[in-house]
Tab-separated table of C-alpha atoms and ligand atoms in Angstrom:
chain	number	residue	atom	x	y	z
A	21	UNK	CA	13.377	18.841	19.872
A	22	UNK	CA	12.347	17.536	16.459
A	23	UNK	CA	12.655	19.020	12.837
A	24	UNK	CA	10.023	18.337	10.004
A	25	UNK	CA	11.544	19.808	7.093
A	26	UNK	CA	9.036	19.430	3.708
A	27	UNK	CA	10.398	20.110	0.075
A	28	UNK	CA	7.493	22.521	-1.159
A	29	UNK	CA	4.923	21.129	-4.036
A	30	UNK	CA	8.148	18.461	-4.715
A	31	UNK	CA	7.602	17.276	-7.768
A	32	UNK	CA	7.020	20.826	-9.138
A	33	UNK	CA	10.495	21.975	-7.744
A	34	UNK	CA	12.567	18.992	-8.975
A	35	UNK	CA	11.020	20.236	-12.959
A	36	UNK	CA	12.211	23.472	-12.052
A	37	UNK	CA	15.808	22.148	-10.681
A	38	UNK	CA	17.246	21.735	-14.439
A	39	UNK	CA	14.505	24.416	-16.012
A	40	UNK	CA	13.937	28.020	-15.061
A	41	UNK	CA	12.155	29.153	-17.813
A	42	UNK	CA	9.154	27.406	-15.644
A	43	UNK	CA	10.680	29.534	-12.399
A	44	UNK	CA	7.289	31.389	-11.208
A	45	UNK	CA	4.934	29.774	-13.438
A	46	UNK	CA	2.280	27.998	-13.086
A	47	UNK	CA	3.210	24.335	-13.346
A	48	UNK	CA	1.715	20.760	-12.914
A	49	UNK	CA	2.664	17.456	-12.759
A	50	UNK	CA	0.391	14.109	-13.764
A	51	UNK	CA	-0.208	10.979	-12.590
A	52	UNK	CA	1.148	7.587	-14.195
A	53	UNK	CA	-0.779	7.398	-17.611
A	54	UNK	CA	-1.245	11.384	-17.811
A	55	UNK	CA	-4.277	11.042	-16.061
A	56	UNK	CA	-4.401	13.199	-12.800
A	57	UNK	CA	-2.753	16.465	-11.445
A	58	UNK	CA	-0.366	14.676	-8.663
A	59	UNK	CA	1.379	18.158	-7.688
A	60	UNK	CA	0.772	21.953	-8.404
A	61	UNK	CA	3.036	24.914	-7.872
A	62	UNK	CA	1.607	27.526	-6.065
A	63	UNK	CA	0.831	29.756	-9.425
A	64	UNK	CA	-1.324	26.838	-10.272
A	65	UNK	CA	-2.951	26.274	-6.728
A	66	UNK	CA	-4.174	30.076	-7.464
A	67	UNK	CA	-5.810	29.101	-10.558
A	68	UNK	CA	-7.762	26.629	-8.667
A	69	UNK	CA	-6.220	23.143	-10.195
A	70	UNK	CA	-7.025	20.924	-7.212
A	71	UNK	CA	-5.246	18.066	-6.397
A	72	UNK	CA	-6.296	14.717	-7.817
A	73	UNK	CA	-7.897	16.771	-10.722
A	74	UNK	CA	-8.346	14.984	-14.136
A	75	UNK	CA	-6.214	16.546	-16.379
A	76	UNK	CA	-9.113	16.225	-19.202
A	77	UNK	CA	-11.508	18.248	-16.748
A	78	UNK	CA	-9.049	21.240	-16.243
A	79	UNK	CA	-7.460	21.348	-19.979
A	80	UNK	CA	-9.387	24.754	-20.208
A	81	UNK	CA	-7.678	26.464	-17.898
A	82	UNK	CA	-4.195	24.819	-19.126
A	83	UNK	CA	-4.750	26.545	-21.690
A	84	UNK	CA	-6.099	29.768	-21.485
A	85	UNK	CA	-3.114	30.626	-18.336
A	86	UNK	CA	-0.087	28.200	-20.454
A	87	UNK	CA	0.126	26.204	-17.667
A	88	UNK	CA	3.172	23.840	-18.241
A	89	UNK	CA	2.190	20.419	-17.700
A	90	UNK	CA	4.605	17.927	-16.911
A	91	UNK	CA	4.593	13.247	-17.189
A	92	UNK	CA	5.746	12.338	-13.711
A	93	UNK	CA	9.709	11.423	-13.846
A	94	UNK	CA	10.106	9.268	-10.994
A	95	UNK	CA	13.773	8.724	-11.581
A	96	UNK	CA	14.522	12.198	-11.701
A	97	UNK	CA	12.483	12.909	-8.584
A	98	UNK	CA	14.134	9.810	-6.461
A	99	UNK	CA	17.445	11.030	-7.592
A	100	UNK	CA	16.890	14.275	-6.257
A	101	UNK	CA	15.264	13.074	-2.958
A	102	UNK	CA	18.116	10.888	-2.742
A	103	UNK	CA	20.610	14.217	-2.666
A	104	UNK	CA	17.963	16.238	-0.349
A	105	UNK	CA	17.898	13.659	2.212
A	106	UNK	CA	21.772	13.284	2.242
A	107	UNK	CA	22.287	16.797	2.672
A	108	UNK	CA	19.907	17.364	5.211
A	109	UNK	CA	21.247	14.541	7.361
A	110	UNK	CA	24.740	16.659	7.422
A	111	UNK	CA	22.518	18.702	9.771
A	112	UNK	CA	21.973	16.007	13.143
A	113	UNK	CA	23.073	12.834	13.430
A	114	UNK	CA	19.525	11.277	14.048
A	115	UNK	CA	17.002	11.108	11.219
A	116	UNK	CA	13.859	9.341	9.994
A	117	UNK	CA	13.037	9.569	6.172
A	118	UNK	CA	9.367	9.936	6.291
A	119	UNK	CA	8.695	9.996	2.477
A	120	UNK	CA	10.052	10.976	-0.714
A	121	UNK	CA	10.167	14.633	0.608
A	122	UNK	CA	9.936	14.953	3.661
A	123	UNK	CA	12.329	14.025	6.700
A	124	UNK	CA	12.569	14.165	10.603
A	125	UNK	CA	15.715	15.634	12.342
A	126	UNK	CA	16.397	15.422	15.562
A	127	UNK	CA	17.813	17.866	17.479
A	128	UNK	CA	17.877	16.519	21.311
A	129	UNK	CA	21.944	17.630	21.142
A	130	UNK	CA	21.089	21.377	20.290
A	131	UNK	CA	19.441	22.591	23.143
A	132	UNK	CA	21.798	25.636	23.522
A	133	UNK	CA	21.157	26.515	20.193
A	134	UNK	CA	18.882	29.109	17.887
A	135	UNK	CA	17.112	26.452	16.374
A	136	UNK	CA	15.120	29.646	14.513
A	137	UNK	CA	18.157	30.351	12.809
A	138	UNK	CA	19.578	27.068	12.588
A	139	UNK	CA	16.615	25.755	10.620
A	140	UNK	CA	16.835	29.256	8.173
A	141	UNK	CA	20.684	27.995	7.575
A	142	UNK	CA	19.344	24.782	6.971
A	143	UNK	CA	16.934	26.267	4.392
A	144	UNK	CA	19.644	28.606	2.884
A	145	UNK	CA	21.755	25.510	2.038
A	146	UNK	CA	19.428	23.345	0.727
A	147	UNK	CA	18.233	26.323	-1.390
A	148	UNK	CA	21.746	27.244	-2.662
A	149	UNK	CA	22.989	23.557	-3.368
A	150	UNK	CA	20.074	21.850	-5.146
A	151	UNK	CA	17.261	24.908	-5.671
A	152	UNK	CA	14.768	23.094	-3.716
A	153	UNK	CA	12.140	24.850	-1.882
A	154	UNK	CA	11.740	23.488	1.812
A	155	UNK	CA	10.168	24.569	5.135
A	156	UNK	CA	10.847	23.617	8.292
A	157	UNK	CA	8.822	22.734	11.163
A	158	UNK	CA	10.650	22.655	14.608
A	159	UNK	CA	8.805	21.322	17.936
A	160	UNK	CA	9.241	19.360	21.134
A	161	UNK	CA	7.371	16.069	19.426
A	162	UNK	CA	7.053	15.293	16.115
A	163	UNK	CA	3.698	15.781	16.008
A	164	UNK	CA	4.138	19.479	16.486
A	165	UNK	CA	6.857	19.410	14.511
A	166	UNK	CA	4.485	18.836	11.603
A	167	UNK	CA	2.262	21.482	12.793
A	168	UNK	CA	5.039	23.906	12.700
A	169	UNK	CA	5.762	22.766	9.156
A	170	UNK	CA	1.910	23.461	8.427
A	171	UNK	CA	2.494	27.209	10.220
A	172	UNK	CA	5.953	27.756	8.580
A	173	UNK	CA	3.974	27.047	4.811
A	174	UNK	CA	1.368	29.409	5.524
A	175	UNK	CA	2.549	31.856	7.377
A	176	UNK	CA	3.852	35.212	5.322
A	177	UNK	CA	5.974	36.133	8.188
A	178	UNK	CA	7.880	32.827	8.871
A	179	UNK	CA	9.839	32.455	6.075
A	180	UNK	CA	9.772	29.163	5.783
A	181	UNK	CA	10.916	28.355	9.060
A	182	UNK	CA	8.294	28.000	12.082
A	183	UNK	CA	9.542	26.544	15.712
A	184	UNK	CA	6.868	25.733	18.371
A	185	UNK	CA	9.149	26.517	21.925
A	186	UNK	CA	6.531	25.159	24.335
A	187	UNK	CA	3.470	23.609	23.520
A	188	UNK	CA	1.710	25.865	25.919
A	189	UNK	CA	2.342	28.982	23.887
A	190	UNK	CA	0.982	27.655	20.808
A	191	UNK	CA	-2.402	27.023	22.354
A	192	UNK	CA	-4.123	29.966	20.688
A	193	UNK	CA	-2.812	28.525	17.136
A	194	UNK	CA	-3.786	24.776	17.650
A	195	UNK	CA	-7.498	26.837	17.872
A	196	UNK	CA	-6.788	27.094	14.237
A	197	UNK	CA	-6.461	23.444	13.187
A	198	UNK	CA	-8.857	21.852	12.539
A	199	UNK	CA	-8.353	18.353	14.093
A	200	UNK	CA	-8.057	16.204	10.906
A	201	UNK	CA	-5.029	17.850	9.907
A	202	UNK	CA	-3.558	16.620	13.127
A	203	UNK	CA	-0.523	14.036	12.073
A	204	UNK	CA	-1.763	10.719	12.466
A	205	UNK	CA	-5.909	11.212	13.289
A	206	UNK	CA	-7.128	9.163	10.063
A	207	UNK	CA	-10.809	10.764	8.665
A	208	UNK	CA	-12.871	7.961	10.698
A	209	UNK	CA	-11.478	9.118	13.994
A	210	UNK	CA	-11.875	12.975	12.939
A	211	UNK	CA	-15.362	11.503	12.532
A	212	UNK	CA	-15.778	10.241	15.797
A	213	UNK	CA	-13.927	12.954	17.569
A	214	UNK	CA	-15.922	15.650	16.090
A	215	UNK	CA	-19.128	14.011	17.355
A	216	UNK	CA	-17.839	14.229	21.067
A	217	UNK	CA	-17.168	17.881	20.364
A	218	UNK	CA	-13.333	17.272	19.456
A	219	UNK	CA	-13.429	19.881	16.493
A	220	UNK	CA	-9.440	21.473	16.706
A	221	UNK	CA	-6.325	20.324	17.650
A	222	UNK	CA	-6.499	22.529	20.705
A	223	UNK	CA	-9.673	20.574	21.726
A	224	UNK	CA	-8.000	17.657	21.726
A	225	UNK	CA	-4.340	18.623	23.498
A	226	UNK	CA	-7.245	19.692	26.002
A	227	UNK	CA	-8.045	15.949	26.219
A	228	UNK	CA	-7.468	13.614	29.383
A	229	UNK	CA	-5.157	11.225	26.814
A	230	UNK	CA	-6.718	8.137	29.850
A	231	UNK	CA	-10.024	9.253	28.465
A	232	UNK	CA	-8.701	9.284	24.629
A	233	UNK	CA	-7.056	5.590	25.618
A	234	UNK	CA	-10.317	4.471	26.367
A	235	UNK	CA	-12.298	5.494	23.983
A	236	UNK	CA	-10.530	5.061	21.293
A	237	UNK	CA	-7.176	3.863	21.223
A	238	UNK	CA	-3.037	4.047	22.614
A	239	UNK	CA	-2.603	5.801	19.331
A	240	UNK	CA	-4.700	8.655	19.662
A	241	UNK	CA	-3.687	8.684	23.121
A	242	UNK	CA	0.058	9.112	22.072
A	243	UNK	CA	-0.866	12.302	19.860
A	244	UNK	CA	-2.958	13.975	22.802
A	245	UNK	CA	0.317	13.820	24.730
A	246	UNK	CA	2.758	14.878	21.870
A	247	UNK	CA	0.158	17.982	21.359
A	248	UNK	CA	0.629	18.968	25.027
A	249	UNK	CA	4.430	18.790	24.405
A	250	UNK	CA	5.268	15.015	25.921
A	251	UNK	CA	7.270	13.423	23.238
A	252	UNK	CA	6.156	9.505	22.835
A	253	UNK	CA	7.091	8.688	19.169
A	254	UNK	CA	10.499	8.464	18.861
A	255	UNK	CA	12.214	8.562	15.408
A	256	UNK	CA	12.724	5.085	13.499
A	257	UNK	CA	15.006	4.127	11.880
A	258	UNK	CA	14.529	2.922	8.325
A	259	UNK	CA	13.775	-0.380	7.951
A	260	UNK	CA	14.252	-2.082	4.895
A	261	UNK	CA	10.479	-2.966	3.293
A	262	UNK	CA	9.690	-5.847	3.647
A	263	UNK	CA	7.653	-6.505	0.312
A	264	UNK	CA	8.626	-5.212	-3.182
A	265	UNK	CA	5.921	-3.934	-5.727
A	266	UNK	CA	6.312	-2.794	-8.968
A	267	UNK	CA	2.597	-2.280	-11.017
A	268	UNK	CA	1.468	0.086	-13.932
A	269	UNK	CA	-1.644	0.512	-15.685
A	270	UNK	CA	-1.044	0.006	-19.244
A	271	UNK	CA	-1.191	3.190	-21.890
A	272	UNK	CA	-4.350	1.246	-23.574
A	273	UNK	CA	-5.527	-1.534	-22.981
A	274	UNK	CA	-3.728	-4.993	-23.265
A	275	UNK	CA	-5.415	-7.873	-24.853
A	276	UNK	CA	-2.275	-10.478	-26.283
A	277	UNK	CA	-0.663	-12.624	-24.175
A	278	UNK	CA	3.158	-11.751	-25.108
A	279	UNK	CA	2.125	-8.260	-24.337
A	280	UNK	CA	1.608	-8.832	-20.947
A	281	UNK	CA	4.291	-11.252	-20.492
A	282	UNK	CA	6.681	-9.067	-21.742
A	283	UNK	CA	5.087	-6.072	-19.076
A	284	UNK	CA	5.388	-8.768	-16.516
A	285	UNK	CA	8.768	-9.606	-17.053
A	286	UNK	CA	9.554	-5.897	-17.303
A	287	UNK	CA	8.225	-5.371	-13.799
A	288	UNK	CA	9.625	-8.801	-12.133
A	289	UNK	CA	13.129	-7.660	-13.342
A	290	UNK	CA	12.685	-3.646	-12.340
A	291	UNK	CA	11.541	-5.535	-8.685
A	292	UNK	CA	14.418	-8.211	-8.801
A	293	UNK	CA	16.666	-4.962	-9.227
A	294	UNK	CA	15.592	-3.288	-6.087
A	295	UNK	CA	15.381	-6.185	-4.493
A	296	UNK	CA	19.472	-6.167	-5.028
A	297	UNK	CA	19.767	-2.629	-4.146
A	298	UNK	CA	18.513	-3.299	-0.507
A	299	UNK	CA	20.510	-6.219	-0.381
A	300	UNK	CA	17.864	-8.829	0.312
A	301	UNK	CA	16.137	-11.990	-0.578
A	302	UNK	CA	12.880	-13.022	-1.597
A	303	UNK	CA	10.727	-16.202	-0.949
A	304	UNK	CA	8.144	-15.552	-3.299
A	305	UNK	CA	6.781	-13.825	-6.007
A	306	UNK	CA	2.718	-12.691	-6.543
A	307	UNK	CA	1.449	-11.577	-9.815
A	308	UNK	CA	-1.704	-9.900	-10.819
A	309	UNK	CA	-3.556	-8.702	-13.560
A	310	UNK	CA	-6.824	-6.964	-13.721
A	311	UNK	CA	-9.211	-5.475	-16.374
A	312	UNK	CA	-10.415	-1.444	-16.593
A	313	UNK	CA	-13.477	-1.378	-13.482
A	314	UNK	CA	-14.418	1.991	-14.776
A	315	UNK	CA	-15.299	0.972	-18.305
A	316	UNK	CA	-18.356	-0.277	-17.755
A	317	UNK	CA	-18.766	-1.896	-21.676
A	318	UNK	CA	-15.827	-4.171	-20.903
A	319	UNK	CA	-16.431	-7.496	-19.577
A	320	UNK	CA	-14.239	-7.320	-16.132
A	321	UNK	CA	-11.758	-10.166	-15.295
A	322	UNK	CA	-8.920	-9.774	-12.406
A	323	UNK	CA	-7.276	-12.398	-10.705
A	324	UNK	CA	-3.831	-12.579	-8.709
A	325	UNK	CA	-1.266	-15.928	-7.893
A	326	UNK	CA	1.482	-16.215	-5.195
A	327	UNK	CA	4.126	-18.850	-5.827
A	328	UNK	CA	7.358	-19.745	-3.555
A	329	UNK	CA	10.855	-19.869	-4.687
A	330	UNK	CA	12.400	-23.106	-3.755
A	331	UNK	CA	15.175	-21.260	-2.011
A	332	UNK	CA	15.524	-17.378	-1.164
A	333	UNK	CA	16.581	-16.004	-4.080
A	334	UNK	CA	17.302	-12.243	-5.788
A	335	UNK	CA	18.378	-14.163	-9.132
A	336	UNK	CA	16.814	-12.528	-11.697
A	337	UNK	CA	16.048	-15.237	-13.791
A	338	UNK	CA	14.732	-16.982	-11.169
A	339	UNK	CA	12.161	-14.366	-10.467
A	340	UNK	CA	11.323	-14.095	-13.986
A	341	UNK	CA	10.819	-18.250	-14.248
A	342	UNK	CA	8.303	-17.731	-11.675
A	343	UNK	CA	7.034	-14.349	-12.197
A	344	UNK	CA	5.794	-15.799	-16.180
A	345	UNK	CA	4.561	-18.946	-14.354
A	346	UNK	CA	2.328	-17.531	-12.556
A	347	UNK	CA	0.965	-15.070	-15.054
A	348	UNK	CA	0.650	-18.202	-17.483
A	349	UNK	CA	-1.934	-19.493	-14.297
A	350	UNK	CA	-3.985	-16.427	-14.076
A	351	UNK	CA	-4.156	-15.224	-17.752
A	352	UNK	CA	-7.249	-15.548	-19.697
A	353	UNK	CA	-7.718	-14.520	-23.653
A	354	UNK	CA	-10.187	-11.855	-24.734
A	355	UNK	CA	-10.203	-9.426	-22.089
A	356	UNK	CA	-8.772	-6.212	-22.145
A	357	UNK	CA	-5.836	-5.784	-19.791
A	358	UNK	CA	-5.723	-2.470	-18.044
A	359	UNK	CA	-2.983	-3.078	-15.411
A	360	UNK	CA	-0.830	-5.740	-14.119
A	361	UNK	CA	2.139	-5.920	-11.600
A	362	UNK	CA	4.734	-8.091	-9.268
A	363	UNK	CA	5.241	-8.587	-5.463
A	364	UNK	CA	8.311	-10.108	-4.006
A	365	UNK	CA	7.269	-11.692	-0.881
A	366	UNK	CA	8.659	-11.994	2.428
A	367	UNK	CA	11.922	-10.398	2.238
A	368	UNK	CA	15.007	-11.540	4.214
A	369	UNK	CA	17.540	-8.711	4.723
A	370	UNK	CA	21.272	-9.852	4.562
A	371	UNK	CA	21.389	-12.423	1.953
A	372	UNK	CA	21.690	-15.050	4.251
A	373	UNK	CA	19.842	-18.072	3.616
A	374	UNK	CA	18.886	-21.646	4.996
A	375	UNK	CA	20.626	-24.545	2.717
A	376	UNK	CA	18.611	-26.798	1.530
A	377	UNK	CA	20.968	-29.778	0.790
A	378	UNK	CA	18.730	-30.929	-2.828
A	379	UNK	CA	19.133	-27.593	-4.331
A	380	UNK	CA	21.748	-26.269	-5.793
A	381	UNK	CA	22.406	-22.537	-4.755
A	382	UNK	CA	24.771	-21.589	-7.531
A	383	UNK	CA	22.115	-21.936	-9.638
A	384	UNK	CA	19.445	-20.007	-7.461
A	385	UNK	CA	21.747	-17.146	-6.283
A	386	UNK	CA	24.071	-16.434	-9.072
A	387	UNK	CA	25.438	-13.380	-7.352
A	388	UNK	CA	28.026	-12.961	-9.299
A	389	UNK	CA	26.121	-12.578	-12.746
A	390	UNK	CA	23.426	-10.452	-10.986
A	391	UNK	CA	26.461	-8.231	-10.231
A	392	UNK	CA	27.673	-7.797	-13.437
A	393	UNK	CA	24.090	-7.259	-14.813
A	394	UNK	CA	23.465	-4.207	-12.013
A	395	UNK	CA	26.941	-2.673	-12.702
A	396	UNK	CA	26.607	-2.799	-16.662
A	397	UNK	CA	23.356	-1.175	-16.121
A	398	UNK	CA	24.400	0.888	-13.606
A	399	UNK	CA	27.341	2.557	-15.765
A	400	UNK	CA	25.273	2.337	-19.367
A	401	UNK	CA	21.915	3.013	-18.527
A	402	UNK	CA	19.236	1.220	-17.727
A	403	UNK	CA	18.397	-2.104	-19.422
A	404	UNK	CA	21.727	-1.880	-21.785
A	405	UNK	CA	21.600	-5.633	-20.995
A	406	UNK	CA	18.240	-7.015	-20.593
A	407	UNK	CA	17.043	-10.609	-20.690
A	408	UNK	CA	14.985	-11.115	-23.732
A	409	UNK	CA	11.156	-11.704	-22.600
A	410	UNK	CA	11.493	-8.233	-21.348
A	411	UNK	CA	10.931	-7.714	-25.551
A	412	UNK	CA	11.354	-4.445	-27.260
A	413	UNK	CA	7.615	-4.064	-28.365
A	414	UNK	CA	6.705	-2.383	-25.151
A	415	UNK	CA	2.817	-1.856	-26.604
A	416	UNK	CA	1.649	-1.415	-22.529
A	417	UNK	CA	4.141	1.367	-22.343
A	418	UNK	CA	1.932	3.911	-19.984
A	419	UNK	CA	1.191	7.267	-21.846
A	420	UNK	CA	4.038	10.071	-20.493
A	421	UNK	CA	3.786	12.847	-23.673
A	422	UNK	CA	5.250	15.384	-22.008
A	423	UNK	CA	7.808	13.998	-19.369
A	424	UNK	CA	11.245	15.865	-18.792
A	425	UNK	CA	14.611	14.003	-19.084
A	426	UNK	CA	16.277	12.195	-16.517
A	427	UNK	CA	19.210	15.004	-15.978
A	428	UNK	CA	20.752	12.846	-13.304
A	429	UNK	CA	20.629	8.979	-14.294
A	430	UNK	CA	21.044	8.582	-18.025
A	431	UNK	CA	24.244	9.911	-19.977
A	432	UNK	CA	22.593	10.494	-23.098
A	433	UNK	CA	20.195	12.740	-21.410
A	434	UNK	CA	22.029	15.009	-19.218
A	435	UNK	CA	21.357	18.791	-19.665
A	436	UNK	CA	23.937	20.568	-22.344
A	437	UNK	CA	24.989	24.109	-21.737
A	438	UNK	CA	26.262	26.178	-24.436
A	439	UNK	CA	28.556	29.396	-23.998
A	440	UNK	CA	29.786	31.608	-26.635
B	514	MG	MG1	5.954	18.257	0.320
């Protein structure tokens, strides 16, 4: 047996962690730059903000029902996910972290248990020790595992907890699905299915998964058999990625040079960071920059460059070397800028490296000054020390007006409670 367990409207629920006065209302989140609604609480679902909505479009009804609308605040969100997931995992020993909120369990060890009321303890505890929301799908595959999770959000009577005993039984509610919502059937197969008749997921647990093989592909085959209860996709284990990307469109638009050097070098050091965190190495860096598509008055220019590090490297300064290289390559005066961003390539997990007897590798790995950069800026906040093309001008800074503190990762902003 798997568990899907989902933090409900996510985003929503981490502003609410540190802020109650928003408990019940309706709330939304943006996209980077303010520009689109990226997650709605429920009060705001029933106004009818849709996802993806531009915030300009629906700034009527933010104001008429004081809808509180909050800048995305990744850091506070990762942190959070970061606590979810290790709390949950105190629940099996096996696990897959699927995304930023949501996470497999299995549960192939509890077969003598309630996993009804195992999943509402689950619930209960997550609840109680960070206020987050969750529900919790439980089935014999992990595809109807998420299918639970869909019945446990909509269902009044579930409680946030939904399990799926025998894939049999749940025939009459498969009826009810239509079969894009199925876990892994991508829009152009829904397409193709639906023109064969294939309109619910019962239709296609009905399916002779040979038949499915043939026509389309092992994939789709796979989910025919996990809807009729055969489990075939087990859980993986998290791999590290193997590429590093750090982009952001620009507040306005960018047309000097230093400007986007210095938002370059902002997002080849944020990368070179991470890249530390996961302990690996990278053997090259790409860089882009593009122009605004959508304004159609500009004149459009985009253009990207990969270079290679002489040796695999997660030096910092390194990176940057290359990272402003490349940018110097691509960059061309009198356009405006709308976005740029950095790529570490080909990532080697472990730190370990082939010597290459002409270079010196103190100078490309200087692990122990990348140390004592991360740990300053781990215990002082972020970019206490920071190398000096990184600037201070930050004019490409992305528009976040109304963005909530980070209550969990910098000192000066944690959340101060008064008593009399
Ligand atoms: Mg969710």
């Amino acid at each position: 047996m798997f568990a899907l367990i989902d933090c409900n409207n996510f985003y929503v629920s981490c502003e609410r962690v540190f802020n109650p006065r928003i408990d019940g209302k309706p709330v939304i989140v943006l996209s980077n730059n303010d520009g689109c609604v990226i997650a709605r609480s429920n009060e705001a679902k029933a106004l009818g903000i849709r996802m993806g909505h531009p915030l300009y479009q629906c700034k009527d009804l933010v104001k008429k029902h004081k809808i509180f609308v909050y800048s995305s605040n990744y850091a506070l969100y990762g942190d959070i996910s970061n606590r979810v997931m290790k709390l949950l995992q105190s629940y099996s020993p096996d696990f897959e972290i699927y995304s930023i909120d949501e996470i497999f369990l299995g549960l192939s060890g509890f077969s003598n248990w309630d996993l009804t009321e195992y999943g509402k303890l689950i619930r209960k505890s997550i609840l109680l020790g960070l206020k987050m929301p969750v529900s919790i799908g439980i089935g014999p595959t992990k595809t109807l595992a998420k299918l639970a999770n869909h019945f446990a959000k909509s269902s009044p009577t579930a409680e946030g907890v939904f399990e799926i005993k025998n894939a049999i039984l749940v025939q009459p509610l498969l009826k009810l699905i239509p079969v894009d919502e199925i876990w892994g059937v991508g829009r152009q197969w829904s397409y193709r299915l639906k023109d064969i008749g294939i309109k619910t997921a019962y239709d296609l647990s009905a399916c002779n998964h040979y038949e499915i093989k043939k026509k389309f592909s092992v994939i789709l085959a796979r989910t025919v058999l996990e809807l009729q209860g055969i489990s075939c996709i087990a859980l993986e284990e998290m791999a590290p990625r193997k590429n590093i990307m750090v982009s952001r469109s620009f507040g306005s638009p960018v047309t000097l040079y230093s400007d986007i050097r210095e938002a370059v070098a902002n997002f080849a050091t944020r990368a070179a960071e991470k890249l530390r965190s996961q302990n690996s190495l990278a053997t090259g860096i790409m860089v882009f920059i593009r122009t605004n598509h959508f304004n159609k008055t500009d004149s459009q220019y985009s253009n990207s460059i990969s270079l290679k590090f002489p040796i695999e490297t997660d030096n910092a300064m390194v990176i940057l070397k290359y990272a402003v290289e490349g940018l110097q390559k691509i960059f061309r005066e009198k356009y405006r800028y709308k976005k740029a961003g950095v790529m570490l390539l080909d990532l080697i997990h472990g730190r370990v490296t082939q010597p290459d007897i002409f270079i010196d590798d103190k100078v490309m790995n200087n692990h122990n000054l990348m140390n004592a950069l991360d740990k300053i800026n781990g215990k002082y906040g972020k970019q206490t020390v920071q190398f000096a093309v990184c600037g201070y001008r930050k004019a490409w800074k992305s528009h976040q007006e109304n963005i909530s503190p980070s209550y969990m990762t910098q000192w000066d902003e944690l959340l101060v409670v008064y008593a009399n």
